[in-house]
Amino acid sequence: MASTEQQEHAAALLQPEVEEAYTTDGSLGIDGKPALKHLTGGWRACRPILGTEFCYCLAYYGITFNLVTYLTTELRQSNVAAANNVSTWQATCFLTPLVGAVVADSYWGRYRTMVVSCCIGVAGMLMAALSALLPLLINDTSSRASAQEIILFLGLYMISFGVGGLRPCLMSFGADQFDDGDPPERMSKSSFFNWYIFTMNCASVISTTGMVWVQDHYGWALGLGIPAMVLAVGLFCLVAASRAYRFQTTHGSPLTRVCQVVVAAVCKFNVKPPADVTLLYELPEDACSKMGVQRIEHTADLRFFDKAAVVTASDEEAAGAAPRNPWRLCIVTQVEELKILVRMLPLWACVAFYYTATGQANSTFVEQGMAMDTRVGPFHIPPASLATFQIITTIVLIPLYDRAFVPAARRLTGREKGISDLLRIGGGLAMAVLAMAAAALVETMRIHAAHAGMEPASMLWQAPQYVLVGVGELLATVGQLDFFYSQAPPAMKTVCTAFAFLSIAAGEYLSSLVVAAVSWVTARGGRPGWIPDDLDEGHLDRFFWMMAGLGCVTLAVFAGCAMRYKSRKAC
């Protein structure tokens, strides 16, 4: 007797307009056949994906937020060594997504990459938990400390590779569940990015409170073991719903295709592209369909790269003896893929500066709070805890944005997303400027009170700057994720999603460079500088004003690039 799924599939084939039963983006079901709309994709598939995202973030942040404490208290590392180890590990966690994205887009596909990465992540977290159990197993203090460090760092870098596969793939795989050819599903895709960040922030709140509390009160073995169990639950959620997913086929290495265009264009440096673009090399539509490649129409800008698709006499001679050499002759679609990436680079650089500014929330904002009155009623609150204002702001505003602002803006603008992704990112950049200005005003007030011998200002004066950073995350972070995914060439979705995470890493590195440069320049000649150990002797307010000024310049550059940017959908 036929299964229920087979009967539904047969019924769909008998419908007069059978194409309506299937997705229009070429996605497949788990059986390798065209995906049925009523059985796959949509929110039915995204809910377990968001569940996996929640478990992954809860596990990852459960280790990240308190790792420096484990290194200093259990492994007896110095503050400098512990801080450097944590920074290096976190930077690695933001760089490995590019590796995971290339593997996913080129070879394994997103689903298999996520499953394998999740298994590696669980194994790494178990290794970290094992390092905390060693004191119960080994009595020799010297050999125990060495073994703890080896096992811990082996586990941490296994986690970084697990994160590298999960970070870019979870989000792009979730977005793949919505068919761009179906208007209602296309509108839901924008909501998915909002709820993705919402889920991430909810997990972050639980990690900063519950997970840290378990580690401080019940020991590190349990505190590091729970993240491994949570990530294992996330793996189960991901695999259990596999029949509901839509899968995209892989199209070979995207970075290789980009390099081929560059090499071919350079080799034909003296060749002039023809005025008639139809003379450029392109595969017929049916050939592209058989290869699973979606053709991209030619665009008139960045004409230098068109040289890669110019058919020369040597190319015609070679074509008679062997297949075309892709390092000498590229198709127009391949050239357009590179053009899309080049157009996005200036916008990417501007977004990276956004994270340079907001990165102050974890450094100079905390130092500013340490110089203020940390009492809130009868309690002394750690300055770093004010980051809760940022997280809660994002958590509260995302549902309001998605359920109230977007429908209202959609009626006014006629856009499916309410406002464009670039306008949303620009709003986030503006919030970063306002956050820096708010921090500068608070610092001016704090220094005035300190120099006048008055009581220190309350740390709660910092709340507005954290709230502004939270609003900026709602706008810029979610906006750039949606932008990079929607504008990416079909075969580069995961790689372009990884660019969004690389912008965070670039912003963090640039933040460290800016702080170091300011300290070096302003502290010459025996002066205390703008950011001394005793902030009462410095001018942290000038640093914040400088960051606000740089933010204004970045916003102006971004606005100029955004106005000139040509959307891929308009190509």
Coordinates of C-alpha atoms in Angstrom, one line a residue:
M1 CA 0.0 0.0 0.0
A2 CA 1.4 3.4 -0.9
S3 CA 2.5 5.7 1.8
T4 CA 0.6 8.9 2.6
E5 CA 3.4 11.0 1.1
Q6 CA 3.4 9.0 -2.1
Q7 CA -0.4 9.4 -2.4
E8 CA -0.1 13.2 -1.9
H9 CA 2.7 13.3 -4.5
A10 CA 0.5 11.4 -7.0
A11 CA -2.4 13.7 -6.3
A12 CA -0.2 16.7 -6.9
L13 CA 0.8 15.2 -10.3
L14 CA -2.9 15.0 -11.3
Q15 CA -3.6 18.7 -10.7
P16 CA -4.1 20.8 -13.9
E17 CA -1.4 23.2 -12.9
V18 CA 1.1 20.8 -11.4
E19 CA 3.9 23.4 -11.3
E20 CA 2.1 25.2 -8.5
A21 CA 2.7 22.1 -6.2
Y22 CA 6.4 22.6 -6.5
T23 CA 8.9 25.3 -5.5
T24 CA 10.1 27.6 -8.3
D25 CA 13.7 28.1 -7.1
G26 CA 14.9 24.6 -8.0
S27 CA 15.0 23.3 -4.4
L28 CA 14.8 19.6 -3.7
G29 CA 13.3 17.4 -1.0
I30 CA 15.3 14.9 1.0
D31 CA 14.6 12.3 -1.6
G32 CA 16.3 14.4 -4.3
K33 CA 13.1 15.1 -6.2
P34 CA 11.6 18.6 -6.7
A35 CA 10.4 20.0 -3.3
L36 CA 6.6 20.0 -2.8
K37 CA 5.4 23.3 -1.3
H38 CA 2.8 21.8 1.0
L39 CA 5.1 19.3 2.5
T40 CA 8.4 21.1 2.8
G41 CA 9.9 24.5 3.7
G42 CA 8.2 27.5 5.2
W43 CA 7.9 28.0 9.0
R44 CA 7.3 24.3 9.5
A45 CA 11.0 23.8 8.5
C46 CA 12.3 27.0 10.1
R47 CA 11.1 26.3 13.6
P48 CA 13.5 23.3 14.2
I49 CA 16.2 25.4 12.5
L50 CA 15.6 28.2 15.0
G51 CA 15.5 25.6 17.7
T52 CA 19.0 24.5 16.6
E53 CA 20.1 28.1 16.5
F54 CA 18.9 28.6 20.1
C55 CA 20.7 25.5 21.4
Y56 CA 23.9 26.5 19.5
C57 CA 23.9 30.0 20.8
L58 CA 23.1 28.9 24.3
A59 CA 25.9 26.4 24.3
Y60 CA 28.5 28.7 22.6
Y61 CA 27.8 31.8 24.7
G62 CA 27.6 29.5 27.8
I63 CA 31.3 28.9 27.3
T64 CA 32.3 32.3 25.8
F65 CA 31.0 34.7 28.5
N66 CA 32.8 33.1 31.4
L67 CA 35.8 31.5 29.7
V68 CA 38.3 34.2 31.0
T69 CA 37.2 33.4 34.6
Y70 CA 37.9 29.7 34.0
L71 CA 41.4 30.4 32.6
T72 CA 42.4 32.7 35.5
T73 CA 40.9 30.8 38.4
E74 CA 41.3 27.1 37.3
L75 CA 44.3 27.2 35.0
R76 CA 46.0 30.1 36.9
Q77 CA 46.7 32.1 33.8
S78 CA 47.5 35.8 34.1
N79 CA 44.9 38.4 33.2
V80 CA 46.8 39.4 30.0
A81 CA 47.4 35.8 28.9
A82 CA 43.7 34.8 29.6
A83 CA 42.5 37.9 27.7
N84 CA 44.7 37.2 24.7
N85 CA 43.7 33.5 24.6
V86 CA 40.0 34.4 24.7
S87 CA 40.4 37.1 22.0
T88 CA 42.4 34.8 19.7
W89 CA 39.8 32.1 20.1
Q90 CA 36.9 34.4 19.5
A91 CA 38.6 35.9 16.4
T92 CA 39.1 32.3 15.1
C93 CA 35.4 31.6 15.6
F94 CA 34.5 34.6 13.4
L95 CA 37.0 33.6 10.7
T96 CA 36.2 29.9 10.4
P97 CA 32.7 30.6 9.0
L98 CA 34.3 31.5 5.7
V99 CA 35.9 28.0 5.5
G100 CA 32.5 26.4 6.4
A101 CA 30.7 28.5 3.8
V102 CA 33.1 27.4 1.0
V103 CA 32.7 23.8 2.0
A104 CA 28.9 24.1 2.1
D105 CA 28.6 25.9 -1.2
S106 CA 31.2 23.8 -3.0
Y107 CA 31.0 20.2 -1.8
W108 CA 28.8 19.1 1.1
G109 CA 25.8 21.4 0.9
R110 CA 24.5 23.3 3.9
Y111 CA 22.6 20.5 5.7
R112 CA 25.5 18.0 5.7
T113 CA 28.0 20.8 6.7
M114 CA 25.8 21.7 9.7
V115 CA 25.4 18.1 10.8
V116 CA 29.1 17.4 10.7
S117 CA 30.0 20.7 12.3
C118 CA 27.5 20.2 15.1
C119 CA 29.1 16.8 15.8
I120 CA 32.5 18.4 15.9
G121 CA 31.2 21.2 18.2
V122 CA 29.6 18.6 20.6
A123 CA 32.9 16.7 20.8
G124 CA 34.8 20.0 21.4
M125 CA 32.5 20.9 24.3
L126 CA 32.9 17.5 25.8
M127 CA 36.7 18.0 25.6
A128 CA 36.3 21.3 27.4
A129 CA 34.2 19.7 30.1
L130 CA 36.8 16.9 30.4
S131 CA 39.5 19.5 31.2
A132 CA 37.4 20.6 34.2
L133 CA 37.2 16.9 35.4
L134 CA 40.9 16.3 35.3
P135 CA 41.6 17.6 38.9
L136 CA 39.4 14.6 40.1
L137 CA 41.4 12.2 38.0
I138 CA 45.0 13.4 38.3
N139 CA 46.7 14.2 41.6
D140 CA 50.0 15.5 40.2
T141 CA 49.5 19.3 40.0
S142 CA 52.1 20.1 37.4
S143 CA 51.1 17.4 34.9
R144 CA 47.4 18.1 35.5
A145 CA 47.7 21.8 34.6
S146 CA 49.6 20.9 31.4
A147 CA 47.0 18.3 30.5
Q148 CA 44.1 20.6 31.3
E149 CA 45.5 23.3 29.0
I150 CA 46.1 20.9 26.1
I151 CA 42.6 19.3 26.4
L152 CA 40.9 22.6 26.9
F153 CA 42.4 24.4 23.9
L154 CA 42.0 21.3 21.7
G155 CA 38.3 21.4 22.6
L156 CA 38.0 25.1 22.1
Y157 CA 39.5 25.0 18.6
M158 CA 37.3 22.0 17.7
I159 CA 34.4 24.2 18.8
S160 CA 35.6 27.0 16.5
F161 CA 35.4 24.7 13.5
G162 CA 32.0 23.5 14.6
V163 CA 30.9 27.2 14.8
G164 CA 32.5 27.8 11.4
G165 CA 30.1 25.3 9.8
L166 CA 27.0 26.3 11.8
R167 CA 27.1 30.1 11.8
P168 CA 26.8 30.8 8.0
C169 CA 24.8 27.6 7.2
L170 CA 22.0 27.8 9.8
M171 CA 20.9 31.3 8.6
S172 CA 21.2 30.7 4.9
F173 CA 19.7 27.2 5.2
G174 CA 16.7 28.8 7.1
A175 CA 16.3 31.4 4.4
D176 CA 16.4 28.6 1.7
Q177 CA 13.1 27.3 3.2
F178 CA 11.2 30.2 1.6
D179 CA 10.6 30.3 -2.2
D180 CA 11.6 33.6 -3.8
G181 CA 9.1 32.9 -6.5
D182 CA 6.2 32.8 -4.0
P183 CA 5.4 36.4 -2.8
P184 CA 4.0 35.3 0.6
E185 CA 7.0 33.1 1.3
R186 CA 9.3 35.9 0.1
M187 CA 7.9 38.2 2.7
S188 CA 8.3 35.6 5.4
K189 CA 12.0 35.3 4.5
S190 CA 12.6 38.8 5.8
S191 CA 10.8 38.0 9.1
F192 CA 13.0 34.9 9.4
F193 CA 16.1 37.1 9.7
N194 CA 14.4 39.1 12.5
W195 CA 13.5 36.0 14.5
Y196 CA 17.0 34.6 13.9
I197 CA 18.5 37.5 15.8
F198 CA 15.7 37.4 18.4
T199 CA 16.5 33.7 19.1
M200 CA 20.2 34.5 19.3
N201 CA 19.6 37.3 21.9
C202 CA 17.3 35.1 24.0
A203 CA 19.9 32.4 24.2
S204 CA 22.5 35.1 25.1
V205 CA 20.4 36.3 28.0
I206 CA 20.1 32.8 29.4
S207 CA 23.8 32.2 29.0
T208 CA 24.8 35.4 30.8
T209 CA 22.6 34.6 33.7
G210 CA 21.7 30.9 34.1
M211 CA 24.8 29.3 32.6
V212 CA 27.2 31.6 34.4
W213 CA 25.4 31.0 37.7
V214 CA 25.7 27.3 37.3
Q215 CA 29.4 27.6 36.6
D216 CA 30.0 29.8 39.6
H217 CA 27.9 27.7 42.0
Y218 CA 28.0 24.1 40.8
G219 CA 31.5 23.9 39.3
W220 CA 33.1 23.9 35.9
A221 CA 32.6 20.3 35.1
L222 CA 28.8 20.7 35.1
G223 CA 29.0 24.3 33.8
L224 CA 31.0 23.2 30.7
G225 CA 29.1 19.9 30.3
I226 CA 25.7 21.4 30.0
P227 CA 26.6 23.3 26.8
A228 CA 27.6 20.0 25.2
M229 CA 24.3 18.5 26.1
V230 CA 22.4 21.5 24.9
L231 CA 24.2 21.4 21.5
A232 CA 23.4 17.7 21.2
V233 CA 19.7 18.6 21.6
G234 CA 20.2 21.2 18.9
L235 CA 21.7 18.5 16.6
F236 CA 18.6 16.3 17.3
C237 CA 16.3 19.1 16.4
L238 CA 18.1 19.6 13.1
V239 CA 18.1 16.0 12.1
A240 CA 14.6 15.1 13.3
A241 CA 13.0 17.6 10.9
S242 CA 15.1 16.6 7.8
R243 CA 12.1 15.5 5.8
A244 CA 10.6 18.9 6.0
Y245 CA 13.6 20.8 4.6
R246 CA 14.2 22.1 1.1
F247 CA 17.8 21.6 -0.2
Q248 CA 19.8 23.6 -2.7
T249 CA 22.3 21.8 -5.0
T250 CA 25.9 22.8 -4.9
H251 CA 27.6 24.4 -7.9
G252 CA 31.3 24.0 -7.2
S253 CA 33.7 26.3 -5.4
P254 CA 32.5 29.9 -5.6
L255 CA 36.0 31.2 -4.7
T256 CA 37.5 29.2 -7.6
R257 CA 35.0 30.8 -10.1
V258 CA 35.8 34.2 -8.8
C259 CA 39.6 33.6 -9.2
Q260 CA 39.0 32.3 -12.7
V261 CA 37.3 35.5 -13.8
V262 CA 40.2 37.6 -12.3
V263 CA 42.9 35.5 -14.0
A264 CA 41.1 35.4 -17.3
A265 CA 40.5 39.2 -17.3
V266 CA 44.1 39.9 -16.5
C267 CA 45.3 37.5 -19.2
K268 CA 43.2 39.5 -21.7
F269 CA 44.2 42.9 -20.3
N270 CA 44.8 44.3 -23.9
V271 CA 41.5 42.9 -25.2
K272 CA 38.7 45.4 -25.7
P273 CA 35.2 44.1 -24.7
P274 CA 32.7 44.2 -27.7
A275 CA 30.1 46.9 -27.8
D276 CA 27.5 44.2 -28.5
V277 CA 27.3 42.3 -25.2
T278 CA 25.6 39.3 -27.0
L279 CA 29.0 38.4 -28.3
L280 CA 30.3 37.7 -24.8
Y281 CA 30.5 34.0 -24.0
E282 CA 27.5 32.5 -22.3
L283 CA 26.0 29.0 -22.1
P284 CA 22.5 28.4 -23.6
E285 CA 19.6 28.5 -21.2
D286 CA 19.0 24.7 -21.4
A287 CA 22.7 24.0 -20.7
C288 CA 22.6 26.2 -17.6
S289 CA 19.5 24.4 -16.4
K290 CA 21.2 21.0 -16.8
M291 CA 24.2 22.3 -14.8
G292 CA 21.9 23.7 -12.1
V293 CA 23.2 27.2 -12.7
Q294 CA 20.9 30.2 -12.6
R295 CA 21.8 32.7 -15.4
I296 CA 22.5 36.3 -14.4
E297 CA 21.9 39.0 -17.0
H298 CA 24.9 41.2 -18.1
T299 CA 25.4 44.6 -16.5
A300 CA 27.1 47.6 -18.0
D301 CA 29.4 48.6 -15.1
L302 CA 32.8 47.1 -14.1
R303 CA 33.6 46.5 -17.8
F304 CA 37.1 45.3 -17.1
F305 CA 35.9 42.0 -15.9
D306 CA 33.9 41.5 -19.2
K307 CA 37.3 40.7 -20.8
A308 CA 37.1 37.3 -19.1
A309 CA 34.1 36.5 -21.3
V310 CA 35.5 37.8 -24.6
V311 CA 36.0 35.0 -27.1
T312 CA 39.4 35.5 -28.8
A313 CA 40.9 33.6 -31.8
S314 CA 43.0 31.5 -29.4
D315 CA 39.8 30.5 -27.5
E316 CA 38.1 29.4 -30.8
E317 CA 41.2 27.3 -31.7
A318 CA 41.3 25.7 -28.3
A319 CA 37.6 25.0 -28.4
G320 CA 38.0 22.7 -31.4
A321 CA 40.5 20.4 -29.7
A322 CA 39.3 20.4 -26.0
P323 CA 36.7 21.9 -23.7
R324 CA 37.1 25.5 -22.9
N325 CA 39.7 26.4 -20.3
P326 CA 37.8 28.2 -17.5
W327 CA 40.9 30.1 -16.5
R328 CA 41.0 31.7 -20.0
L329 CA 37.3 32.0 -20.9
C330 CA 34.4 32.5 -18.4
I331 CA 30.7 32.7 -19.0
V332 CA 28.8 36.0 -18.4
T333 CA 27.0 34.6 -15.4
Q334 CA 30.4 33.8 -13.8
V335 CA 31.6 37.4 -14.5
E336 CA 28.4 38.8 -13.0
E337 CA 28.9 36.9 -9.8
L338 CA 32.2 38.6 -9.3
K339 CA 30.7 42.0 -10.1
I340 CA 28.0 41.5 -7.4
L341 CA 30.8 40.8 -4.9
V342 CA 32.8 43.9 -5.9
R343 CA 29.7 46.1 -5.7
M344 CA 29.1 44.9 -2.1
L345 CA 32.6 45.4 -0.8
P346 CA 32.3 49.2 -0.1
L347 CA 29.1 48.6 1.8
W348 CA 30.7 45.7 3.7
A349 CA 33.6 48.0 4.8
C350 CA 31.1 50.6 6.1
V351 CA 29.3 47.9 8.1
A352 CA 32.6 46.7 9.5
F353 CA 33.1 50.2 11.1
Y354 CA 29.7 49.8 12.7
Y355 CA 31.1 46.9 14.7
T356 CA 34.2 49.0 15.5
A357 CA 31.9 51.5 17.2
T358 CA 29.6 49.1 18.9
G359 CA 32.6 47.0 20.0
Q360 CA 33.2 49.7 22.6
A361 CA 30.2 48.3 24.5
N362 CA 32.5 45.4 25.6
S363 CA 35.5 47.5 26.4
T364 CA 35.6 51.3 26.9
F365 CA 31.9 51.4 28.0
V366 CA 32.8 48.9 30.8
E367 CA 35.9 50.8 31.8
Q368 CA 33.7 54.0 31.9
G369 CA 31.2 52.1 34.2
M370 CA 34.0 51.0 36.5
A371 CA 34.8 54.7 37.2
M372 CA 31.2 55.4 38.2
D373 CA 29.0 54.5 41.1
T374 CA 28.0 50.9 40.6
R375 CA 25.4 50.8 43.3
V376 CA 21.8 50.2 42.3
G377 CA 19.8 50.3 45.5
P378 CA 21.5 48.0 48.0
F379 CA 23.3 46.0 45.3
H380 CA 26.6 46.5 43.6
I381 CA 26.2 45.7 39.9
P382 CA 29.1 44.7 37.7
P383 CA 29.6 47.3 34.9
A384 CA 29.6 44.6 32.3
S385 CA 26.0 43.6 33.3
L386 CA 24.7 46.8 31.8
A387 CA 25.0 45.0 28.4
T388 CA 21.7 43.5 29.4
F389 CA 20.1 46.8 28.4
Q390 CA 21.4 46.2 24.9
I391 CA 20.2 42.6 24.7
I392 CA 16.8 43.3 26.2
T393 CA 16.3 46.3 23.8
T394 CA 16.9 44.0 20.8
I395 CA 14.6 41.3 22.2
V396 CA 11.7 43.7 22.9
L397 CA 12.0 45.6 19.6
I398 CA 12.3 42.7 17.1
P399 CA 8.7 41.5 17.6
L400 CA 7.5 45.1 17.4
Y401 CA 9.5 45.8 14.3
D402 CA 8.3 42.6 12.6
R403 CA 4.6 42.7 13.6
A404 CA 3.9 46.4 13.8
F405 CA 6.5 48.5 11.9
V406 CA 7.0 46.4 8.8
P407 CA 3.2 46.1 8.0
A408 CA 2.7 49.8 8.5
A409 CA 5.8 50.7 6.4
R410 CA 4.7 48.3 3.8
R411 CA 1.4 50.1 3.3
L412 CA 3.3 53.4 3.0
T413 CA 6.2 52.4 0.8
G414 CA 4.8 49.4 -1.1
R415 CA 8.0 47.4 -0.3
E416 CA 7.6 43.8 0.9
K417 CA 10.1 44.5 3.7
G418 CA 8.7 47.9 4.6
I419 CA 12.0 49.6 4.0
S420 CA 15.0 48.6 2.0
D421 CA 17.9 46.7 3.6
L422 CA 20.3 49.5 2.8
L423 CA 18.1 52.1 4.6
R424 CA 17.8 49.8 7.5
I425 CA 21.6 49.4 7.7
G426 CA 22.0 53.2 7.4
G427 CA 19.7 53.6 10.4
G428 CA 21.9 51.2 12.4
L429 CA 25.0 53.2 11.5
A430 CA 23.2 56.4 12.7
M431 CA 22.4 54.6 16.0
A432 CA 26.1 53.8 16.5
V433 CA 26.9 57.5 16.1
L434 CA 24.2 58.5 18.6
A435 CA 25.5 55.8 21.0
M436 CA 29.0 57.3 20.9
A437 CA 27.7 60.8 21.4
A438 CA 25.6 59.7 24.4
A439 CA 28.7 58.0 25.9
A440 CA 30.7 61.2 25.3
L441 CA 28.1 63.3 27.1
V442 CA 28.0 60.9 30.1
E443 CA 31.8 60.9 30.3
T444 CA 31.9 64.7 30.2
M445 CA 29.4 64.7 33.2
R446 CA 31.5 62.1 35.0
I447 CA 34.8 63.9 34.6
H448 CA 33.2 67.2 35.7
A449 CA 31.8 65.5 38.8
A450 CA 35.2 63.9 39.6
H451 CA 37.2 67.1 39.2
A452 CA 34.7 69.0 41.3
G453 CA 35.0 66.5 44.1
M454 CA 31.4 65.5 43.8
E455 CA 29.9 62.0 44.4
P456 CA 30.5 59.7 41.4
A457 CA 27.7 59.7 38.9
S458 CA 25.5 56.6 38.8
M459 CA 26.4 53.9 36.3
L460 CA 22.7 53.9 35.2
W461 CA 23.5 57.0 33.2
Q462 CA 25.1 54.6 30.7
A463 CA 21.8 52.9 30.0
P464 CA 20.8 55.1 27.0
Q465 CA 24.1 54.3 25.1
Y466 CA 23.5 50.6 25.6
V467 CA 19.9 51.0 24.4
L468 CA 21.1 52.8 21.3
V469 CA 23.5 50.0 20.6
G470 CA 20.6 47.5 20.9
V471 CA 18.5 49.5 18.4
G472 CA 21.5 49.6 16.1
E473 CA 21.8 45.8 16.3
L474 CA 18.1 45.5 15.3
L475 CA 18.7 47.7 12.3
A476 CA 22.2 47.1 11.1
T477 CA 22.9 43.5 12.1
V478 CA 19.6 42.1 10.8
G479 CA 19.6 44.4 7.8
Q480 CA 23.1 43.3 6.7
L481 CA 22.3 39.6 7.1
D482 CA 19.2 40.0 4.9
F483 CA 21.1 42.2 2.4
F484 CA 24.1 39.9 1.9
Y485 CA 21.8 36.8 1.5
S486 CA 19.3 38.4 -0.9
Q487 CA 22.0 40.1 -3.0
A488 CA 24.3 37.1 -3.2
P489 CA 24.5 35.1 -6.4
P490 CA 22.5 31.8 -6.2
A491 CA 25.7 29.7 -5.9
M492 CA 27.3 32.0 -3.2
K493 CA 24.6 32.3 -0.6
T494 CA 26.5 30.8 2.2
V495 CA 29.8 32.5 1.3
C496 CA 28.1 36.0 1.3
T497 CA 26.4 35.2 4.5
A498 CA 29.8 34.5 6.0
F499 CA 30.9 38.0 4.9
A500 CA 28.4 39.3 7.4
F501 CA 30.2 37.5 10.2
L502 CA 33.6 38.5 8.8
S503 CA 32.5 42.2 9.1
I504 CA 32.1 41.6 12.8
A505 CA 35.6 40.1 13.0
A506 CA 37.0 43.0 11.0
G507 CA 35.2 45.5 13.2
E508 CA 36.6 43.9 16.4
Y509 CA 40.2 44.0 14.9
L510 CA 39.8 47.6 13.8
S511 CA 38.5 48.5 17.3
S512 CA 41.6 47.1 18.9
L513 CA 43.8 49.0 16.3
V514 CA 41.9 52.3 16.9
V515 CA 42.2 52.1 20.7
A516 CA 45.9 51.2 20.5
A517 CA 46.6 54.0 18.0
V518 CA 44.7 56.6 20.1
S519 CA 46.5 55.5 23.3
W520 CA 49.9 55.6 21.6
V521 CA 49.4 59.1 20.0
T522 CA 47.8 60.8 23.0
A523 CA 50.2 59.4 25.6
R524 CA 53.4 60.6 24.1
G525 CA 55.6 63.0 25.9
G526 CA 54.7 61.6 29.4
R527 CA 51.1 62.6 29.1
P528 CA 48.4 60.3 30.5
G529 CA 46.6 60.1 27.2
W530 CA 42.9 59.9 26.5
I531 CA 42.5 56.4 27.9
P532 CA 44.8 56.0 30.9
D533 CA 44.3 53.5 33.7
D534 CA 42.9 56.3 35.9
L535 CA 40.1 57.7 33.7
D536 CA 39.9 60.8 35.9
E537 CA 43.3 61.9 34.4
G538 CA 42.3 61.2 30.8
H539 CA 39.8 62.3 28.2
L540 CA 37.7 59.3 27.3
D541 CA 35.0 61.8 26.2
R542 CA 37.3 63.0 23.4
F543 CA 37.7 59.4 22.2
F544 CA 34.0 58.9 22.1
W545 CA 33.5 62.2 20.2
M546 CA 36.2 61.0 17.8
M547 CA 34.4 57.7 17.2
A548 CA 31.1 59.7 16.7
G549 CA 32.9 61.8 14.1
L550 CA 34.3 58.8 12.3
G551 CA 30.8 57.3 12.4
C552 CA 29.4 60.4 10.7
V553 CA 32.0 60.1 7.9
T554 CA 31.3 56.4 7.5
L555 CA 27.5 57.1 7.4
A556 CA 28.1 59.7 4.6
V557 CA 30.3 57.2 2.6
F558 CA 27.7 54.5 3.1
A559 CA 24.9 56.8 1.9
G560 CA 26.9 57.6 -1.3
C561 CA 27.6 53.9 -1.9
A562 CA 24.0 52.9 -1.2
M563 CA 22.7 55.5 -3.7
R564 CA 25.0 54.2 -6.4
Y565 CA 24.5 50.5 -5.6
K566 CA 22.6 48.6 -8.3
S567 CA 20.4 45.8 -6.8
R568 CA 20.9 42.4 -8.2
K569 CA 17.2 42.0 -8.7
A570 CA 17.3 45.1 -11.0
C571 CA 20.1 43.6 -13.1

